[in-house]
Amino acid sequence: MFDTATTALLRAVLDEVCESVSQREIGARTHVASKIIEAATESETSPESLRQVGREALCRAPTMWR
């Protein structure tokens, strides 16, 4: 589990990366969240690095249009 500060950082990064993604795009948001959490689990806690991981995940995220 992550401490409170790290959890807040992960949530902020997810919200920032997915700001243009509809709340209904649950698959895409879940994919991005899982990749951000995976990076944090591997000791990546730099906000910029987490944003980059999130952006890359968003580009590869499943969508209902594909």
mmCIF file with all atom_site columns, N, CA and C in Angstrom:
data_model
loop_
_atom_site.group_PDB
_atom_site.id
_atom_site.type_symbol
_atom_site.label_atom_id
_atom_site.label_alt_id
_atom_site.label_comp_id
_atom_site.label_asym_id
_atom_site.label_entity_id
_atom_site.label_seq_id
_atom_site.pdbx_PDB_ins_code
_atom_site.Cartn_x
_atom_site.Cartn_y
_atom_site.Cartn_z
_atom_site.occupancy
_atom_site.B_iso_or_equiv
_atom_site.pdbx_formal_charge
_atom_site.auth_seq_id
_atom_site.auth_comp_id
_atom_site.auth_asym_id
_atom_site.auth_atom_id
_atom_site.pdbx_PDB_model_num
ATOM 1   N N  . MET A 1 1  ? 0.845   -1.184 0.000   1.00 0.00 ? 1  MET A N  1
ATOM 2   C CA . MET A 1 1  ? 0.000   0.000  0.000   1.00 0.00 ? 1  MET A CA 1
ATOM 3   C C  . MET A 1 1  ? 0.885   1.240  0.000   1.00 0.00 ? 1  MET A C  1
ATOM 4   N N  . PHE A 1 2  ? 0.305   2.312  -0.501  1.00 0.00 ? 2  PHE A N  1
ATOM 5   C CA . PHE A 1 2  ? 1.017   3.583  -0.573  1.00 0.00 ? 2  PHE A CA 1
ATOM 6   C C  . PHE A 1 2  ? 0.620   4.470  0.600   1.00 0.00 ? 2  PHE A C  1
ATOM 7   N N  . ASP A 1 3  ? 1.523   5.363  0.970   1.00 0.00 ? 3  ASP A N  1
ATOM 8   C CA . ASP A 1 3  ? 1.185   6.315  2.025   1.00 0.00 ? 3  ASP A CA 1
ATOM 9   C C  . ASP A 1 3  ? 0.232   7.373  1.471   1.00 0.00 ? 3  ASP A C  1
ATOM 10  N N  . THR A 1 4  ? -0.279  8.206  2.338   1.00 0.00 ? 4  THR A N  1
ATOM 11  C CA . THR A 1 4  ? -1.286  9.200  1.957   1.00 0.00 ? 4  THR A CA 1
ATOM 12  C C  . THR A 1 4  ? -0.773  10.165 0.897   1.00 0.00 ? 4  THR A C  1
ATOM 13  N N  . ALA A 1 5  ? 0.450   10.621 1.043   1.00 0.00 ? 5  ALA A N  1
ATOM 14  C CA . ALA A 1 5  ? 1.019   11.576 0.081   1.00 0.00 ? 5  ALA A CA 1
ATOM 15  C C  . ALA A 1 5  ? 1.175   10.951 -1.298  1.00 0.00 ? 5  ALA A C  1
ATOM 16  N N  . THR A 1 6  ? 1.644   9.712  -1.344  1.00 0.00 ? 6  THR A N  1
ATOM 17  C CA . THR A 1 6  ? 1.815   9.036  -2.628  1.00 0.00 ? 6  THR A CA 1
ATOM 18  C C  . THR A 1 6  ? 0.462   8.770  -3.282  1.00 0.00 ? 6  THR A C  1
ATOM 19  N N  . THR A 1 7  ? -0.513  8.363  -2.487  1.00 0.00 ? 7  THR A N  1
ATOM 20  C CA . THR A 1 7  ? -1.858  8.129  -3.012  1.00 0.00 ? 7  THR A CA 1
ATOM 21  C C  . THR A 1 7  ? -2.428  9.410  -3.614  1.00 0.00 ? 7  THR A C  1
ATOM 22  N N  . ALA A 1 8  ? -2.236  10.531 -2.932  1.00 0.00 ? 8  ALA A N  1
ATOM 23  C CA . ALA A 1 8  ? -2.713  11.820 -3.447  1.00 0.00 ? 8  ALA A CA 1
ATOM 24  C C  . ALA A 1 8  ? -2.000  12.179 -4.744  1.00 0.00 ? 8  ALA A C  1
ATOM 25  N N  . LEU A 1 9  ? -0.702  11.911 -4.812  1.00 0.00 ? 9  LEU A N  1
ATOM 26  C CA . LEU A 1 9  ? 0.061   12.173 -6.034  1.00 0.00 ? 9  LEU A CA 1
ATOM 27  C C  . LEU A 1 9  ? -0.461  11.325 -7.189  1.00 0.00 ? 9  LEU A C  1
ATOM 28  N N  . LEU A 1 10 ? -0.678  10.038 -6.943  1.00 0.00 ? 10 LEU A N  1
ATOM 29  C CA . LEU A 1 10 ? -1.172  9.146  -7.995  1.00 0.00 ? 10 LEU A CA 1
ATOM 30  C C  . LEU A 1 10 ? -2.538  9.598  -8.503  1.00 0.00 ? 10 LEU A C  1
ATOM 31  N N  . ARG A 1 11 ? -3.399  9.993  -7.596  1.00 0.00 ? 11 ARG A N  1
ATOM 32  C CA . ARG A 1 11 ? -4.726  10.464 -7.984  1.00 0.00 ? 11 ARG A CA 1
ATOM 33  C C  . ARG A 1 11 ? -4.626  11.755 -8.804  1.00 0.00 ? 11 ARG A C  1
ATOM 34  N N  . ALA A 1 12 ? -3.758  12.672 -8.383  1.00 0.00 ? 12 ALA A N  1
ATOM 35  C CA . ALA A 1 12 ? -3.589  13.937 -9.105  1.00 0.00 ? 12 ALA A CA 1
ATOM 36  C C  . ALA A 1 12 ? -3.042  13.696 -10.509 1.00 0.00 ? 12 ALA A C  1
ATOM 37  N N  . VAL A 1 13 ? -2.071  12.799 -10.623 1.00 0.00 ? 13 VAL A N  1
ATOM 38  C CA . VAL A 1 13 ? -1.500  12.481 -11.936 1.00 0.00 ? 13 VAL A CA 1
ATOM 39  C C  . VAL A 1 13 ? -2.564  11.846 -12.832 1.00 0.00 ? 13 VAL A C  1
ATOM 40  N N  . LEU A 1 14 ? -3.318  10.901 -12.298 1.00 0.00 ? 14 LEU A N  1
ATOM 41  C CA . LEU A 1 14 ? -4.386  10.268 -13.078 1.00 0.00 ? 14 LEU A CA 1
ATOM 42  C C  . LEU A 1 14 ? -5.395  11.304 -13.557 1.00 0.00 ? 14 LEU A C  1
ATOM 43  N N  . ASP A 1 15 ? -5.829  12.178 -12.668 1.00 0.00 ? 15 ASP A N  1
ATOM 44  C CA . ASP A 1 15 ? -6.799  13.205 -13.047 1.00 0.00 ? 15 ASP A CA 1
ATOM 45  C C  . ASP A 1 15 ? -6.239  14.137 -14.116 1.00 0.00 ? 15 ASP A C  1
ATOM 46  N N  . GLU A 1 16 ? -4.969  14.491 -13.990 1.00 0.00 ? 16 GLU A N  1
ATOM 47  C CA . GLU A 1 16 ? -4.344  15.380 -14.971 1.00 0.00 ? 16 GLU A CA 1
ATOM 48  C C  . GLU A 1 16 ? -4.230  14.703 -16.333 1.00 0.00 ? 16 GLU A C  1
ATOM 49  N N  . VAL A 1 17 ? -3.734  13.478 -16.338 1.00 0.00 ? 17 VAL A N  1
ATOM 50  C CA . VAL A 1 17 ? -3.537  12.760 -17.603 1.00 0.00 ? 17 VAL A CA 1
ATOM 51  C C  . VAL A 1 17 ? -4.879  12.493 -18.291 1.00 0.00 ? 17 VAL A C  1
ATOM 52  N N  . CYS A 1 18 ? -5.904  12.202 -17.507 1.00 0.00 ? 18 CYS A N  1
ATOM 53  C CA . CYS A 1 18 ? -7.206  11.835 -18.066 1.00 0.00 ? 18 CYS A CA 1
ATOM 54  C C  . CYS A 1 18 ? -8.206  12.987 -18.097 1.00 0.00 ? 18 CYS A C  1
ATOM 55  N N  . GLU A 1 19 ? -7.722  14.223 -17.997 1.00 0.00 ? 19 GLU A N  1
ATOM 56  C CA . GLU A 1 19 ? -8.653  15.346 -17.942 1.00 0.00 ? 19 GLU A CA 1
ATOM 57  C C  . GLU A 1 19 ? -9.532  15.452 -19.189 1.00 0.00 ? 19 GLU A C  1
ATOM 58  N N  . SER A 1 20 ? -9.035  14.986 -20.328 1.00 0.00 ? 20 SER A N  1
ATOM 59  C CA . SER A 1 20 ? -9.828  15.065 -21.551 1.00 0.00 ? 20 SER A CA 1
ATOM 60  C C  . SER A 1 20 ? -10.579 13.768 -21.850 1.00 0.00 ? 20 SER A C  1
ATOM 61  N N  . VAL A 1 21 ? -10.488 12.800 -20.952 1.00 0.00 ? 21 VAL A N  1
ATOM 62  C CA . VAL A 1 21 ? -11.149 11.507 -21.132 1.00 0.00 ? 21 VAL A CA 1
ATOM 63  C C  . VAL A 1 21 ? -12.470 11.519 -20.364 1.00 0.00 ? 21 VAL A C  1
ATOM 64  N N  . SER A 1 22 ? -13.514 11.138 -21.037 1.00 0.00 ? 22 SER A N  1
ATOM 65  C CA . SER A 1 22 ? -14.829 11.085 -20.411 1.00 0.00 ? 22 SER A CA 1
ATOM 66  C C  . SER A 1 22 ? -14.825 10.130 -19.217 1.00 0.00 ? 22 SER A C  1
ATOM 67  N N  . GLN A 1 23 ? -15.602 10.473 -18.198 1.00 0.00 ? 23 GLN A N  1
ATOM 68  C CA . GLN A 1 23 ? -15.758 9.595  -17.039 1.00 0.00 ? 23 GLN A CA 1
ATOM 69  C C  . GLN A 1 23 ? -16.352 8.253  -17.449 1.00 0.00 ? 23 GLN A C  1
ATOM 70  N N  . ARG A 1 24 ? -17.019 8.222  -18.584 1.00 0.00 ? 24 ARG A N  1
ATOM 71  C CA . ARG A 1 24 ? -17.639 6.980  -19.077 1.00 0.00 ? 24 ARG A CA 1
ATOM 72  C C  . ARG A 1 24 ? -16.629 6.027  -19.703 1.00 0.00 ? 24 ARG A C  1
ATOM 73  N N  . GLU A 1 25 ? -15.447 6.529  -20.016 1.00 0.00 ? 25 GLU A N  1
ATOM 74  C CA . GLU A 1 25 ? -14.388 5.697  -20.608 1.00 0.00 ? 25 GLU A CA 1
ATOM 75  C C  . GLU A 1 25 ? -13.665 4.941  -19.503 1.00 0.00 ? 25 GLU A C  1
ATOM 76  N N  . ILE A 1 26 ? -14.387 4.070  -18.839 1.00 0.00 ? 26 ILE A N  1
ATOM 77  C CA . ILE A 1 26 ? -13.856 3.363  -17.680 1.00 0.00 ? 26 ILE A CA 1
ATOM 78  C C  . ILE A 1 26 ? -12.650 2.497  -18.058 1.00 0.00 ? 26 ILE A C  1
ATOM 79  N N  . GLY A 1 27 ? -12.711 1.850  -19.194 1.00 0.00 ? 27 GLY A N  1
ATOM 80  C CA . GLY A 1 27 ? -11.604 0.994  -19.623 1.00 0.00 ? 27 GLY A CA 1
ATOM 81  C C  . GLY A 1 27 ? -10.319 1.768  -19.798 1.00 0.00 ? 27 GLY A C  1
ATOM 82  N N  . ALA A 1 28 ? -10.404 2.918  -20.447 1.00 0.00 ? 28 ALA A N  1
ATOM 83  C CA . ALA A 1 28 ? -9.216  3.740  -20.676 1.00 0.00 ? 28 ALA A CA 1
ATOM 84  C C  . ALA A 1 28 ? -8.667  4.264  -19.357 1.00 0.00 ? 28 ALA A C  1
ATOM 85  N N  . ARG A 1 29 ? -9.553  4.781  -18.511 1.00 0.00 ? 29 ARG A N  1
ATOM 86  C CA . ARG A 1 29 ? -9.105  5.336  -17.223 1.00 0.00 ? 29 ARG A CA 1
ATOM 87  C C  . ARG A 1 29 ? -8.499  4.242  -16.341 1.00 0.00 ? 29 ARG A C  1
ATOM 88  N N  . THR A 1 30 ? -9.084  3.061  -16.357 1.00 0.00 ? 30 THR A N  1
ATOM 89  C CA . THR A 1 30 ? -8.562  1.942  -15.568 1.00 0.00 ? 30 THR A CA 1
ATOM 90  C C  . THR A 1 30 ? -7.190  1.523  -16.075 1.00 0.00 ? 30 THR A C  1
ATOM 91  N N  . HIS A 1 31 ? -7.032  1.488  -17.379 1.00 0.00 ? 31 HIS A N  1
ATOM 92  C CA . HIS A 1 31 ? -5.743  1.129  -17.978 1.00 0.00 ? 31 HIS A CA 1
ATOM 93  C C  . HIS A 1 31 ? -4.662  2.122  -17.550 1.00 0.00 ? 31 HIS A C  1
ATOM 94  N N  . VAL A 1 32 ? -4.962  3.394  -17.650 1.00 0.00 ? 32 VAL A N  1
ATOM 95  C CA . VAL A 1 32 ? -3.994  4.426  -17.262 1.00 0.00 ? 32 VAL A CA 1
ATOM 96  C C  . VAL A 1 32 ? -3.671  4.310  -15.772 1.00 0.00 ? 32 VAL A C  1
ATOM 97  N N  . ALA A 1 33 ? -4.688  4.162  -14.956 1.00 0.00 ? 33 ALA A N  1
ATOM 98  C CA . ALA A 1 33 ? -4.475  4.039  -13.507 1.00 0.00 ? 33 ALA A CA 1
ATOM 99  C C  . ALA A 1 33 ? -3.589  2.847  -13.182 1.00 0.00 ? 33 ALA A C  1
ATOM 100 N N  . SER A 1 34 ? -3.835  1.724  -13.831 1.00 0.00 ? 34 SER A N  1
ATOM 101 C CA . SER A 1 34 ? -3.045  0.526  -13.519 1.00 0.00 ? 34 SER A CA 1
ATOM 102 C C  . SER A 1 34 ? -1.578  0.714  -13.899 1.00 0.00 ? 34 SER A C  1
ATOM 103 N N  . LYS A 1 35 ? -1.319  1.407  -14.996 1.00 0.00 ? 35 LYS A N  1
ATOM 104 C CA . LYS A 1 35 ? 0.067   1.638  -15.409 1.00 0.00 ? 35 LYS A CA 1
ATOM 105 C C  . LYS A 1 35 ? 0.765   2.618  -14.477 1.00 0.00 ? 35 LYS A C  1
ATOM 106 N N  . ILE A 1 36 ? 0.050   3.630  -14.014 1.00 0.00 ? 36 ILE A N  1
ATOM 107 C CA . ILE A 1 36 ? 0.621   4.582  -13.059 1.00 0.00 ? 36 ILE A CA 1
ATOM 108 C C  . ILE A 1 36 ? 0.926   3.867  -11.743 1.00 0.00 ? 36 ILE A C  1
ATOM 109 N N  . ILE A 1 37 ? 0.008   3.041  -11.280 1.00 0.00 ? 37 ILE A N  1
ATOM 110 C CA . ILE A 1 37 ? 0.223   2.295  -10.031 1.00 0.00 ? 37 ILE A CA 1
ATOM 111 C C  . ILE A 1 37 ? 1.380   1.318  -10.189 1.00 0.00 ? 37 ILE A C  1
ATOM 112 N N  . GLU A 1 38 ? 1.449   0.668  -11.327 1.00 0.00 ? 38 GLU A N  1
ATOM 113 C CA . GLU A 1 38 ? 2.548   -0.263 -11.586 1.00 0.00 ? 38 GLU A CA 1
ATOM 114 C C  . GLU A 1 38 ? 3.896   0.460  -11.498 1.00 0.00 ? 38 GLU A C  1
ATOM 115 N N  . ALA A 1 39 ? 3.988   1.643  -12.101 1.00 0.00 ? 39 ALA A N  1
ATOM 116 C CA . ALA A 1 39 ? 5.230   2.414  -12.050 1.00 0.00 ? 39 ALA A CA 1
ATOM 117 C C  . ALA A 1 39 ? 5.563   2.822  -10.617 1.00 0.00 ? 39 ALA A C  1
ATOM 118 N N  . ALA A 1 40 ? 4.561   3.239  -9.868  1.00 0.00 ? 40 ALA A N  1
ATOM 119 C CA . ALA A 1 40 ? 4.786   3.641  -8.472  1.00 0.00 ? 40 ALA A CA 1
ATOM 120 C C  . ALA A 1 40 ? 5.216   2.452  -7.627  1.00 0.00 ? 40 ALA A C  1
ATOM 121 N N  . THR A 1 41 ? 4.676   1.289  -7.919  1.00 0.00 ? 41 THR A N  1
ATOM 122 C CA . THR A 1 41 ? 5.059   0.077  -7.195  1.00 0.00 ? 41 THR A CA 1
ATOM 123 C C  . THR A 1 41 ? 6.531   -0.257 -7.428  1.00 0.00 ? 41 THR A C  1
ATOM 124 N N  . GLU A 1 42 ? 7.019   0.118  -8.602  1.00 0.00 ? 42 GLU A N  1
ATOM 125 C CA . GLU A 1 42 ? 8.426   -0.115 -8.940  1.00 0.00 ? 42 GLU A CA 1
ATOM 126 C C  . GLU A 1 42 ? 9.290   1.066  -8.511  1.00 0.00 ? 42 GLU A C  1
ATOM 127 N N  . SER A 1 43 ? 8.817   1.827  -7.526  1.00 0.00 ? 43 SER A N  1
ATOM 128 C CA . SER A 1 43 ? 9.546   2.939  -6.894  1.00 0.00 ? 43 SER A CA 1
ATOM 129 C C  . SER A 1 43 ? 9.668   4.192  -7.754  1.00 0.00 ? 43 SER A C  1
ATOM 130 N N  . GLU A 1 44 ? 8.836   4.329  -8.758  1.00 0.00 ? 44 GLU A N  1
ATOM 131 C CA . GLU A 1 44 ? 8.824   5.557  -9.560  1.00 0.00 ? 44 GLU A CA 1
ATOM 132 C C  . GLU A 1 44 ? 7.842   6.523  -8.918  1.00 0.00 ? 44 GLU A C  1
ATOM 133 N N  . THR A 1 45 ? 8.344   7.582  -8.305  1.00 0.00 ? 45 THR A N  1
ATOM 134 C CA . THR A 1 45 ? 7.455   8.525  -7.632  1.00 0.00 ? 45 THR A CA 1
ATOM 135 C C  . THR A 1 45 ? 7.651   9.956  -8.102  1.00 0.00 ? 45 THR A C  1
ATOM 136 N N  . SER A 1 46 ? 8.433   10.153 -9.134  1.00 0.00 ? 46 SER A N  1
ATOM 137 C CA . SER A 1 46 ? 8.597   11.490 -9.702  1.00 0.00 ? 46 SER A CA 1
ATOM 138 C C  . SER A 1 46 ? 7.308   11.862 -10.423 1.00 0.00 ? 46 SER A C  1
ATOM 139 N N  . PRO A 1 47 ? 6.725   13.005 -10.093 1.00 0.00 ? 47 PRO A N  1
ATOM 140 C CA . PRO A 1 47 ? 5.468   13.389 -10.765 1.00 0.00 ? 47 PRO A CA 1
ATOM 141 C C  . PRO A 1 47 ? 5.592   13.410 -12.288 1.00 0.00 ? 47 PRO A C  1
ATOM 142 N N  . GLU A 1 48 ? 6.690   13.949 -12.808 1.00 0.00 ? 48 GLU A N  1
ATOM 143 C CA . GLU A 1 48 ? 6.852   14.019 -14.258 1.00 0.00 ? 48 GLU A CA 1
ATOM 144 C C  . GLU A 1 48 ? 6.972   12.627 -14.877 1.00 0.00 ? 48 GLU A C  1
ATOM 145 N N  . SER A 1 49 ? 7.687   11.734 -14.235 1.00 0.00 ? 49 SER A N  1
ATOM 146 C CA . SER A 1 49 ? 7.807   10.364 -14.744 1.00 0.00 ? 49 SER A CA 1
ATOM 147 C C  . SER A 1 49 ? 6.460   9.653  -14.722 1.00 0.00 ? 49 SER A C  1
ATOM 148 N N  . LEU A 1 50 ? 5.703   9.848  -13.657 1.00 0.00 ? 50 LEU A N  1
ATOM 149 C CA . LEU A 1 50 ? 4.378   9.235  -13.572 1.00 0.00 ? 50 LEU A CA 1
ATOM 150 C C  . LEU A 1 50 ? 3.444   9.802  -14.637 1.00 0.00 ? 50 LEU A C  1
ATOM 151 N N  . ARG A 1 51 ? 3.546   11.107 -14.894 1.00 0.00 ? 51 ARG A N  1
ATOM 152 C CA . ARG A 1 51 ? 2.738   11.707 -15.971 1.00 0.00 ? 51 ARG A CA 1
ATOM 153 C C  . ARG A 1 51 ? 3.093   11.088 -17.312 1.00 0.00 ? 51 ARG A C  1
ATOM 154 N N  . GLN A 1 52 ? 4.391   10.893 -17.565 1.00 0.00 ? 52 GLN A N  1
ATOM 155 C CA . GLN A 1 52 ? 4.827   10.299 -18.822 1.00 0.00 ? 52 GLN A CA 1
ATOM 156 C C  . GLN A 1 52 ? 4.296   8.878  -18.963 1.00 0.00 ? 52 GLN A C  1
ATOM 157 N N  . VAL A 1 53 ? 4.368   8.105  -17.898 1.00 0.00 ? 53 VAL A N  1
ATOM 158 C CA . VAL A 1 53 ? 3.820   6.743  -17.903 1.00 0.00 ? 53 VAL A CA 1
ATOM 159 C C  . VAL A 1 53 ? 2.324   6.805  -18.217 1.00 0.00 ? 53 VAL A C  1
ATOM 160 N N  . GLY A 1 54 ? 1.628   7.730  -17.577 1.00 0.00 ? 54 GLY A N  1
ATOM 161 C CA . GLY A 1 54 ? 0.193   7.877  -17.799 1.00 0.00 ? 54 GLY A CA 1
ATOM 162 C C  . GLY A 1 54 ? -0.139  8.267  -19.226 1.00 0.00 ? 54 GLY A C  1
ATOM 163 N N  . ARG A 1 55 ? 0.621   9.211  -19.780 1.00 0.00 ? 55 ARG A N  1
ATOM 164 C CA . ARG A 1 55 ? 0.378   9.639  -21.172 1.00 0.00 ? 55 ARG A CA 1
ATOM 165 C C  . ARG A 1 55 ? 0.604   8.494  -22.152 1.00 0.00 ? 55 ARG A C  1
ATOM 166 N N  . GLU A 1 56 ? 1.681   7.738  -21.928 1.00 0.00 ? 56 GLU A N  1
ATOM 167 C CA . GLU A 1 56 ? 1.956   6.591  -22.804 1.00 0.00 ? 56 GLU A CA 1
ATOM 168 C C  . GLU A 1 56 ? 0.849   5.548  -22.686 1.00 0.00 ? 56 GLU A C  1
ATOM 169 N N  . ALA A 1 57 ? 0.374   5.313  -21.476 1.00 0.00 ? 57 ALA A N  1
ATOM 170 C CA . ALA A 1 57 ? -0.716  4.351  -21.272 1.00 0.00 ? 57 ALA A CA 1
ATOM 171 C C  . ALA A 1 57 ? -1.988  4.829  -21.950 1.00 0.00 ? 57 ALA A C  1
ATOM 172 N N  . LEU A 1 58 ? -2.240  6.123  -21.900 1.00 0.00 ? 58 LEU A N  1
ATOM 173 C CA . LEU A 1 58 ? -3.445  6.666  -22.519 1.00 0.00 ? 58 LEU A CA 1
ATOM 174 C C  . LEU A 1 58 ? -3.420  6.458  -24.030 1.00 0.00 ? 58 LEU A C  1
ATOM 175 N N  . CYS A 1 59 ? -2.253  6.587  -24.624 1.00 0.00 ? 59 CYS A N  1
ATOM 176 C CA . CYS A 1 59 ? -2.127  6.362  -26.077 1.00 0.00 ? 59 CYS A CA 1
ATOM 177 C C  . CYS A 1 59 ? -2.433  4.917  -26.458 1.00 0.00 ? 59 CYS A C  1
ATOM 178 N N  . ARG A 1 60 ? -2.216  4.005  -25.527 1.00 0.00 ? 60 ARG A N  1
ATOM 179 C CA . ARG A 1 60 ? -2.419  2.576  -25.796 1.00 0.00 ? 60 ARG A CA 1
ATOM 180 C C  . ARG A 1 60 ? -3.694  2.028  -25.153 1.00 0.00 ? 60 ARG A C  1
ATOM 181 N N  . ALA A 1 61 ? -4.453  2.911  -24.556 1.00 0.00 ? 61 ALA A N  1
ATOM 182 C CA . ALA A 1 61 ? -5.643  2.485  -23.810 1.00 0.00 ? 61 ALA A CA 1
ATOM 183 C C  . ALA A 1 61 ? -6.735  1.969  -24.744 1.00 0.00 ? 61 ALA A C  1
ATOM 184 N N  . PRO A 1 62 ? -7.450  0.948  -24.300 1.00 0.00 ? 62 PRO A N  1
ATOM 185 C CA . PRO A 1 62 ? -8.583  0.454  -25.091 1.00 0.00 ? 62 PRO A CA 1
ATOM 186 C C  . PRO A 1 62 ? -9.700  1.490  -25.092 1.00 0.00 ? 62 PRO A C  1
ATOM 187 N N  . THR A 1 63 ? -10.320 1.642  -26.233 1.00 0.00 ? 63 THR A N  1
ATOM 188 C CA . THR A 1 63 ? -11.475 2.541  -26.312 1.00 0.00 ? 63 THR A CA 1
ATOM 189 C C  . THR A 1 63 ? -12.599 1.821  -27.029 1.00 0.00 ? 63 THR A C  1
ATOM 190 N N  . MET A 1 64 ? -13.767 2.332  -26.878 1.00 0.00 ? 64 MET A N  1
ATOM 191 C CA . MET A 1 64 ? -14.904 1.688  -27.542 1.00 0.00 ? 64 MET A CA 1
ATOM 192 C C  . MET A 1 64 ? -14.912 1.955  -29.043 1.00 0.00 ? 64 MET A C  1
ATOM 193 N N  . TRP A 1 65 ? -14.058 2.853  -29.526 1.00 0.00 ? 65 TRP A N  1
ATOM 194 C CA . TRP A 1 65 ? -14.049 3.191  -30.962 1.00 0.00 ? 65 TRP A CA 1
ATOM 195 C C  . TRP A 1 65 ? -13.080 2.317  -31.738 1.00 0.00 ? 65 TRP A C  1
ATOM 196 N N  . ARG A 1 66 ? -12.186 1.619  -31.069 1.00 0.00 ? 66 ARG A N  1
ATOM 197 C CA . ARG A 1 66 ? -11.172 0.830  -31.791 1.00 0.00 ? 66 ARG A CA 1
ATOM 198 C C  . ARG A 1 66 ? -11.688 -0.528 -32.179 1.00 0.00 ? 66 ARG A C  1
#
